[in-house]
């Protein structure tokens, strides 16, 4: 199951969070911008869990030119 890559910070709702950009998430995928996560002490206000760096999602490689596609299959 893939992470839901939310586009906005749940606290300030003004910070745009592109899939390849920095963000912080908890184990329930609550999502915060770096500034809000720092202000919260890296603790999720919803569940009390740790806020960690969200993995960055990169665009899929071009499989037509011999790149590796989704799931590591070329």
PDB file of C-alpha atoms in Angstrom:
ATOM      1  CA  UNK A   1       0.000   0.000   0.000  1.00  0.00           C
ATOM      2  CA  UNK A   2       1.432   3.377  -1.020  1.00  0.00           C
ATOM      3  CA  UNK A   3       1.590   6.440   1.179  1.00  0.00           C
ATOM      4  CA  UNK A   4      -0.999   9.118   0.608  1.00  0.00           C
ATOM      5  CA  UNK A   5       1.103  12.088  -0.509  1.00  0.00           C
ATOM      6  CA  UNK A   6      -0.947  14.957   0.893  1.00  0.00           C
ATOM      7  CA  UNK A   7      -0.490  18.319  -0.768  1.00  0.00           C
ATOM      8  CA  UNK A   8      -1.009  20.667   2.218  1.00  0.00           C
ATOM      9  CA  UNK A   9       0.228  20.976   5.779  1.00  0.00           C
ATOM     10  CA  UNK A  10      -2.482  19.918   8.259  1.00  0.00           C
ATOM     11  CA  UNK A  11      -1.554  22.708  10.684  1.00  0.00           C
ATOM     12  CA  UNK A  12      -1.040  25.862   8.627  1.00  0.00           C
ATOM     13  CA  UNK A  13      -2.796  24.628   5.452  1.00  0.00           C
ATOM     14  CA  UNK A  14      -0.835  27.212   3.458  1.00  0.00           C
ATOM     15  CA  UNK A  15       2.387  25.327   2.818  1.00  0.00           C
ATOM     16  CA  UNK A  16       2.290  23.452  -0.493  1.00  0.00           C
ATOM     17  CA  UNK A  17       3.860  20.007  -0.128  1.00  0.00           C
ATOM     18  CA  UNK A  18       4.785  18.598  -3.549  1.00  0.00           C
ATOM     19  CA  UNK A  19       5.494  14.820  -3.655  1.00  0.00           C
ATOM     20  CA  UNK A  20       9.214  15.454  -4.163  1.00  0.00           C
ATOM     21  CA  UNK A  21       9.439  18.184  -1.527  1.00  0.00           C
ATOM     22  CA  UNK A  22      10.253  18.033   2.180  1.00  0.00           C
ATOM     23  CA  UNK A  23       7.490  17.182   4.659  1.00  0.00           C
ATOM     24  CA  UNK A  24       7.047  15.349   7.977  1.00  0.00           C
ATOM     25  CA  UNK A  25       4.567  12.519   8.648  1.00  0.00           C
ATOM     26  CA  UNK A  26       3.534  10.283  11.541  1.00  0.00           C
ATOM     27  CA  UNK A  27       2.675   6.585  11.289  1.00  0.00           C
ATOM     28  CA  UNK A  28      -0.956   7.533  10.501  1.00  0.00           C
ATOM     29  CA  UNK A  29       0.233   9.757   7.613  1.00  0.00           C
ATOM     30  CA  UNK A  30      -0.702  13.045   9.285  1.00  0.00           C
ATOM     31  CA  UNK A  31       1.339  15.487   7.197  1.00  0.00           C
ATOM     32  CA  UNK A  32       3.066  18.726   8.203  1.00  0.00           C
ATOM     33  CA  UNK A  33       5.469  21.207   6.619  1.00  0.00           C
ATOM     34  CA  UNK A  34       8.969  21.422   8.092  1.00  0.00           C
ATOM     35  CA  UNK A  35       8.238  24.704   9.930  1.00  0.00           C
ATOM     36  CA  UNK A  36       5.092  23.390  11.628  1.00  0.00           C
ATOM     37  CA  UNK A  37       6.742  20.073  12.504  1.00  0.00           C
ATOM     38  CA  UNK A  38       9.576  21.990  14.193  1.00  0.00           C
ATOM     39  CA  UNK A  39       7.067  24.180  16.071  1.00  0.00           C
ATOM     40  CA  UNK A  40       5.305  20.998  17.256  1.00  0.00           C
ATOM     41  CA  UNK A  41       8.581  19.528  18.540  1.00  0.00           C
ATOM     42  CA  UNK A  42       8.424  16.741  15.901  1.00  0.00           C
ATOM     43  CA  UNK A  43       5.376  15.257  17.727  1.00  0.00           C
ATOM     44  CA  UNK A  44       2.052  14.720  15.944  1.00  0.00           C
ATOM     45  CA  UNK A  45      -0.718  16.694  17.693  1.00  0.00           C
ATOM     46  CA  UNK A  46      -3.325  14.171  16.486  1.00  0.00           C
ATOM     47  CA  UNK A  47      -1.854  10.886  17.745  1.00  0.00           C
ATOM     48  CA  UNK A  48       1.226  11.859  19.784  1.00  0.00           C
ATOM     49  CA  UNK A  49       3.486   9.925  17.437  1.00  0.00           C
ATOM     50  CA  UNK A  50       6.887  10.962  16.146  1.00  0.00           C
ATOM     51  CA  UNK A  51       7.027  13.113  13.013  1.00  0.00           C
ATOM     52  CA  UNK A  52       9.636  11.781  10.610  1.00  0.00           C
ATOM     53  CA  UNK A  53      10.839  12.786   7.146  1.00  0.00           C
ATOM     54  CA  UNK A  54       8.331  11.784   4.483  1.00  0.00           C
ATOM     55  CA  UNK A  55       9.900   9.677   1.714  1.00  0.00           C
ATOM     56  CA  UNK A  56      10.210  11.557  -1.546  1.00  0.00           C
ATOM     57  CA  UNK A  57       8.428  10.197  -4.577  1.00  0.00           C
ATOM     58  CA  UNK A  58      10.307  10.538  -7.836  1.00  0.00           C
ATOM     59  CA  UNK A  59       8.703  10.346 -11.271  1.00  0.00           C
ATOM     60  CA  UNK A  60       8.868   6.867 -12.853  1.00  0.00           C
ATOM     61  CA  UNK A  61      11.788   6.207 -15.188  1.00  0.00           C
ATOM     62  CA  UNK A  62      11.133   6.072 -18.910  1.00  0.00           C
ATOM     63  CA  UNK A  63      10.773   2.331 -19.536  1.00  0.00           C
ATOM     64  CA  UNK A  64      10.884   2.836 -23.322  1.00  0.00           C
ATOM     65  CA  UNK A  65      14.536   3.901 -23.124  1.00  0.00           C
ATOM     66  CA  UNK A  66      15.597   0.971 -20.953  1.00  0.00           C
ATOM     67  CA  UNK A  67      14.944   2.567 -17.549  1.00  0.00           C
ATOM     68  CA  UNK A  68      13.567   0.644 -14.610  1.00  0.00           C
ATOM     69  CA  UNK A  69       9.796   0.847 -14.252  1.00  0.00           C
ATOM     70  CA  UNK A  70       7.527   0.519 -11.250  1.00  0.00           C
ATOM     71  CA  UNK A  71       8.367  -2.346  -8.945  1.00  0.00           C
ATOM     72  CA  UNK A  72      11.953  -2.554 -10.195  1.00  0.00           C
ATOM     73  CA  UNK A  73      10.968  -4.333 -13.410  1.00  0.00           C
ATOM     74  CA  UNK A  74      12.618  -3.197 -16.616  1.00  0.00           C
TER      75      UNK A  74
END
